[in-house]
XYZ file of C-alpha atoms in Angstrom:
377
model
C 0.000 0.000 0.000
C 2.935 2.321 0.610
C 3.945 2.482 -3.057
C 0.507 3.423 -4.481
C 0.089 6.026 -1.730
C 3.475 7.523 -2.537
C 2.638 7.576 -6.241
C -0.704 9.232 -5.535
C 0.902 11.884 -3.358
C 3.545 12.515 -6.003
C 0.918 12.933 -8.709
C -1.134 15.261 -6.514
C 1.949 17.310 -5.741
C 2.809 17.492 -9.433
C -0.677 18.680 -10.343
C -0.577 21.285 -7.589
C 2.820 22.543 -8.756
C 1.665 22.666 -12.380
C -1.407 24.705 -11.453
C 0.621 27.137 -9.355
C 3.114 27.640 -12.193
C 0.504 27.913 -14.964
C -2.117 30.147 -13.361
C -2.109 33.301 -11.237
C -2.860 32.660 -7.565
C -6.544 32.275 -6.694
C -7.247 33.876 -3.328
C -9.507 32.228 -0.790
C -11.711 35.321 -0.980
C -12.229 34.804 -4.731
C -12.935 31.123 -4.113
C -15.391 31.544 -1.234
C -17.258 34.583 -2.585
C -18.530 34.149 -6.141
C -21.306 36.774 -6.337
C -20.014 39.692 -8.467
C -22.168 42.136 -6.465
C -20.456 41.079 -3.254
C -16.973 41.070 -4.759
C -17.539 44.621 -5.962
C -18.126 45.776 -2.378
C -14.728 44.552 -1.221
C -12.617 46.911 -3.354
C -12.771 50.676 -3.122
C -11.980 53.043 -5.993
C -8.292 53.053 -5.095
C -8.098 49.250 -5.063
C -7.809 48.952 -1.279
C -9.152 45.747 0.258
C -9.545 45.048 3.970
C -11.029 41.536 3.896
C -9.807 38.013 3.263
C -11.445 34.619 2.844
C -12.922 32.650 5.735
C -14.199 29.041 5.437
C -17.132 29.600 7.807
C -18.065 33.246 7.284
C -16.774 33.493 3.672
C -14.957 36.748 4.378
C -13.512 38.514 7.405
C -11.429 41.568 8.201
C -7.728 41.163 7.588
C -5.629 41.200 10.766
C -3.082 43.849 11.734
C -4.332 46.604 9.446
C -2.688 49.877 10.453
C -4.581 53.036 9.502
C -5.553 51.710 6.087
C -7.858 53.997 4.122
C -10.669 51.905 2.630
C -13.583 53.649 0.922
C -12.945 56.847 2.901
C -12.834 54.890 6.172
C -9.718 54.798 8.337
C -9.368 51.160 9.421
C -7.057 49.518 11.937
C -7.462 45.967 13.208
C -5.857 43.836 15.879
C -4.147 40.474 15.343
C -7.565 38.765 15.359
C -8.968 40.927 12.589
C -11.245 42.933 14.883
C -11.595 46.704 14.694
C -10.431 47.353 18.245
C -7.205 48.562 19.753
C -5.943 45.444 21.516
C -6.098 41.685 21.209
C -9.076 39.991 22.835
C -8.087 37.175 25.166
C -9.877 35.209 27.866
C -12.143 37.466 29.888
C -10.293 38.744 32.974
C -11.816 38.051 36.369
C -14.276 40.770 37.341
C -14.436 42.287 33.848
C -17.712 43.184 32.136
C -17.501 42.250 28.458
C -19.918 43.374 25.744
C -19.953 41.857 22.260
C -21.431 44.070 19.535
C -22.475 41.846 16.647
C -23.276 43.465 13.323
C -22.529 44.616 9.793
C -21.024 47.826 8.393
C -23.249 49.947 10.646
C -21.681 48.415 13.760
C -18.281 48.301 12.027
C -18.575 52.062 11.519
C -18.401 52.609 7.761
C -16.881 56.052 7.069
C -16.471 56.729 10.767
C -14.171 58.516 10.859
C -14.761 59.844 7.355
C -11.367 60.608 5.802
C -9.773 61.601 2.513
C -7.197 59.499 0.643
C -4.417 60.672 2.974
C -6.335 59.612 6.078
C -7.118 63.155 7.202
C -10.614 63.738 8.659
C -13.119 65.340 6.307
C -15.151 66.724 9.199
C -13.971 68.317 12.452
C -14.455 66.576 15.755
C -12.367 64.382 18.028
C -15.034 61.864 19.027
C -15.617 60.273 15.637
C -15.815 56.564 16.348
C -18.228 53.674 15.812
C -20.709 53.116 18.599
C -18.895 50.051 20.059
C -15.792 52.211 20.604
C -17.950 54.958 22.118
C -19.540 52.425 24.475
C -16.063 51.284 25.531
C -14.863 54.826 26.095
C -17.884 56.018 28.065
C -18.406 52.971 30.216
C -14.711 52.906 31.096
C -14.786 56.594 32.022
C -17.916 56.197 34.161
C -16.592 53.065 35.900
C -12.885 53.638 36.596
C -12.722 50.815 39.152
C -14.230 48.193 36.831
C -12.643 46.702 33.737
C -15.027 47.104 30.777
C -14.357 45.534 27.376
C -16.437 46.087 24.242
C -15.638 43.678 21.422
C -16.928 44.554 17.928
C -17.801 41.427 15.945
C -18.718 43.467 12.889
C -17.700 43.215 9.243
C -18.978 45.153 6.203
C -21.381 43.090 4.122
C -22.394 40.663 6.855
C -25.948 39.404 7.140
C -27.711 37.937 10.157
C -26.866 34.509 8.696
C -23.154 35.191 9.128
C -23.601 36.944 12.460
C -25.421 33.965 13.896
C -22.680 31.575 12.725
C -19.907 33.825 14.068
C -21.479 34.173 17.499
C -22.172 30.442 17.714
C -18.514 29.722 16.961
C -16.820 32.275 19.227
C -19.131 33.021 22.142
C -17.655 30.224 24.255
C -14.195 31.754 24.031
C -15.365 35.350 24.433
C -17.669 34.743 27.440
C -19.575 38.024 27.077
C -21.856 39.360 29.774
C -23.937 41.147 27.145
C -24.462 40.741 23.403
C -25.970 43.393 21.139
C -26.998 42.551 17.572
C -27.846 44.814 14.638
C -28.374 43.676 11.024
C -30.605 44.810 8.175
C -29.545 46.224 4.813
C -27.426 43.269 3.706
C -30.212 40.854 4.603
C -32.617 42.535 2.164
C -30.039 42.837 -0.639
C -30.910 40.770 -3.746
C -28.699 37.891 -4.851
C -29.138 34.874 -7.158
C -29.098 32.654 -4.060
C -30.087 33.301 -0.470
C -27.279 33.122 2.082
C -28.431 29.825 3.565
C -28.124 28.307 0.071
C -24.911 30.027 -1.013
C -23.159 29.972 2.375
C -23.857 26.643 4.028
C -22.486 26.596 7.564
C -22.880 22.939 8.489
C -19.739 21.171 9.729
C -19.069 19.019 6.618
C -19.348 22.030 4.272
C -17.092 24.229 6.389
C -14.513 21.441 6.772
C -14.512 20.775 3.030
C -14.002 24.483 2.261
C -11.187 24.656 4.788
C -9.374 21.682 3.200
C -9.915 22.767 -0.397
C -8.755 26.337 0.324
C -5.225 25.073 0.999
C -4.804 23.842 -2.583
C -4.762 25.960 -5.741
C -5.581 22.869 -7.821
C -8.576 21.893 -5.674
C -9.906 25.463 -5.557
C -9.770 25.767 -9.354
C -11.321 22.336 -9.851
C -14.083 23.082 -7.346
C -14.801 26.447 -8.946
C -15.025 24.836 -12.409
C -17.462 22.201 -11.149
C -19.521 24.874 -9.408
C -19.714 26.936 -12.596
C -20.739 23.892 -14.641
C -23.513 23.008 -12.212
C -24.815 26.571 -12.231
C -25.286 26.741 -16.037
C -28.706 25.104 -16.375
C -30.247 27.085 -13.548
C -32.989 29.560 -14.285
C -31.906 33.035 -13.254
C -33.713 34.246 -10.165
C -33.328 36.854 -7.477
C -33.731 36.267 -3.766
C -33.161 38.319 -0.652
C -29.878 37.330 0.915
C -31.879 36.463 4.024
C -35.636 36.033 3.535
C -37.868 37.770 6.063
C -38.726 34.672 8.085
C -35.093 33.579 8.253
C -34.013 37.059 9.309
C -36.347 36.898 12.287
C -35.248 33.342 13.093
C -31.585 34.328 12.912
C -32.066 37.264 15.268
C -34.000 35.158 17.773
C -31.346 32.439 17.462
C -28.662 35.019 18.284
C -30.640 35.906 21.409
C -30.960 32.227 22.323
C -27.226 31.606 21.812
C -26.386 34.544 24.078
C -28.761 33.410 26.816
C -27.596 29.803 26.579
C -24.082 31.026 27.396
C -25.224 33.167 30.316
C -25.155 36.523 28.504
C -27.798 39.217 28.343
C -29.055 40.248 24.894
C -30.245 43.451 23.254
C -31.429 43.552 19.643
C -31.149 46.809 17.698
C -33.628 47.515 14.926
C -32.283 47.857 11.378
C -31.374 51.435 10.522
C -32.107 53.109 7.192
C -32.554 56.731 6.184
C -35.474 56.910 3.731
C -37.865 55.186 1.361
C -37.239 57.453 -1.638
C -33.547 57.126 -2.576
C -33.539 53.480 -3.675
C -37.052 52.058 -3.628
C -38.195 49.556 -2.585
C -35.275 48.973 -0.175
C -36.770 51.234 2.472
C -40.069 49.359 2.283
C -38.290 46.018 2.668
C -36.279 47.159 5.670
C -39.390 48.632 7.253
C -41.159 45.285 6.854
C -38.219 43.338 8.320
C -38.089 45.791 11.225
C -41.794 45.409 11.944
C -41.561 41.608 11.929
C -38.525 41.741 14.213
C -40.331 44.089 16.595
C -43.246 41.700 16.892
C -41.090 38.591 17.266
C -38.873 40.063 19.980
C -41.938 41.183 21.915
C -43.338 37.640 21.871
C -39.959 36.127 22.795
C -39.316 38.760 25.523
C -36.078 39.846 23.882
C -35.032 43.447 24.665
C -35.439 45.449 21.460
C -34.268 48.998 20.771
C -35.566 51.053 17.862
C -34.235 54.570 17.366
C -36.882 56.475 15.363
C -34.411 59.093 14.113
C -32.509 56.324 12.311
C -35.527 55.010 10.430
C -37.343 56.075 7.272
C -40.151 57.876 9.070
C -37.731 60.574 10.289
C -36.734 61.549 6.736
C -35.774 64.195 5.625
C -35.016 65.482 9.107
C -32.515 62.690 9.710
C -30.178 63.588 6.818
C -27.651 64.986 9.272
C -27.286 61.598 10.952
C -26.350 59.603 7.827
C -23.421 59.627 5.406
C -25.807 58.178 2.779
C -29.021 56.184 2.955
C -27.497 53.159 4.720
C -24.841 54.217 7.200
C -25.047 56.564 10.189
C -22.253 59.137 10.198
C -20.331 60.043 13.352
C -23.355 61.955 14.672
C -25.553 58.933 14.004
C -23.029 56.679 15.742
C -23.047 59.056 18.696
C -26.835 58.810 18.785
C -26.736 55.001 18.758
C -24.206 54.933 21.604
C -26.206 57.395 23.688
C -29.546 55.724 23.170
C -28.143 52.230 23.609
C -26.441 53.105 26.891
C -29.655 54.599 28.242
C -31.676 51.601 27.087
C -29.260 49.039 28.540
C -29.085 50.861 31.857
C -32.868 51.229 32.118
C -33.359 47.538 31.400
C -30.730 46.456 33.939
C -28.485 44.878 31.295
C -25.215 46.544 32.305
C -24.501 44.567 35.464
C -24.709 47.628 37.662
C -22.322 49.760 35.599
C -22.816 53.503 35.768
C -23.388 55.580 32.636
C -22.565 59.198 31.872
C -25.428 61.701 31.529
C -27.073 62.110 28.119
C -25.620 64.706 25.768
C -28.843 65.100 23.749
C -27.598 64.616 20.194
C -29.833 66.440 17.693
C -31.361 64.979 14.547
C -29.343 67.290 12.321
C -26.588 68.152 14.746
C -28.673 71.125 15.921
C -30.511 71.827 19.165
C -33.260 69.333 18.382
C -33.471 66.704 21.109
C -33.564 62.970 20.614
C -36.870 61.346 21.385
C -37.396 58.420 23.678
C -36.141 55.140 22.190
C -38.847 52.669 21.213
C -38.510 49.223 22.745
C -40.725 46.173 22.601
C -42.157 46.894 26.037
C -43.311 50.398 25.071
C -45.077 49.294 21.905
C -48.835 48.659 21.897
């Protein structure tokens, strides 16, 4: 048996070498992510890319980015590919750890908003995504308690990916509190829904992990995948259908509670219904279904009216475009979320700083009371 095995290994090695010599390298990102619409979101106009392939989540932030300018966003990551200042290890004794799960809203797209040199386009020192603002303010208000806020957030992620990520890493992170916010990516159209295109069962993930180590296997797999896709009738589906979106968000809550963590679900944010119809209508529908489901399941739910379509056009000053809150919008999320978490007793007794009253357009207008499941009729 030793001779045939040696011959087989030699042949496999020869094929691998021939492929590597004959073809340009195929990245794991190109192999895992085949949708042209999604690939287009990874590169900015200057060709900068901040993500790499991942066998479970399909893409993730690259580690050890140092002030990289990507699509007018200044991005730094730690060794684990998270947009936070230091590595995240086992939770220290006595620490209060919050995990903020989300997409580009939680990641903080264009916060801070910079030019190609990395210089801020708008004045202000406190331009940071809301997870960083939570970290800063809770630490300042509780100097004798170690507070850690860990952003599990990547541009382009749907609730399908967020659920898989939390399920994989929550045991190691041991959070006391999990927040979750998804929306726009879930309603984005694709030829296949995420649960079809991004299977997360153990055999599929293991197979992708093995294949991704071989240029020959990746090219062979991609050719087979393309051949199988030819006869299919073209169709368009939401990346995450409405019912699956609700199930994913409730599953995230269940995962958190199963591991002893509190949970708070944030409603999808979106500026208006008029810029790119019918996206606003879709997000509004997903939000309404999520509101109802969290009320039934007794899951704390925060909806910030100023960051929804019904506040348009008065909410223009809180968004960089129709999808993403700017630094003022991020400030609003942090402020409202802190107040909500404190009022619901989800901060483990941590103190919070007084409200600053961020205005809808950065003016003197005051923020209204956040809507939660308990306050809804």
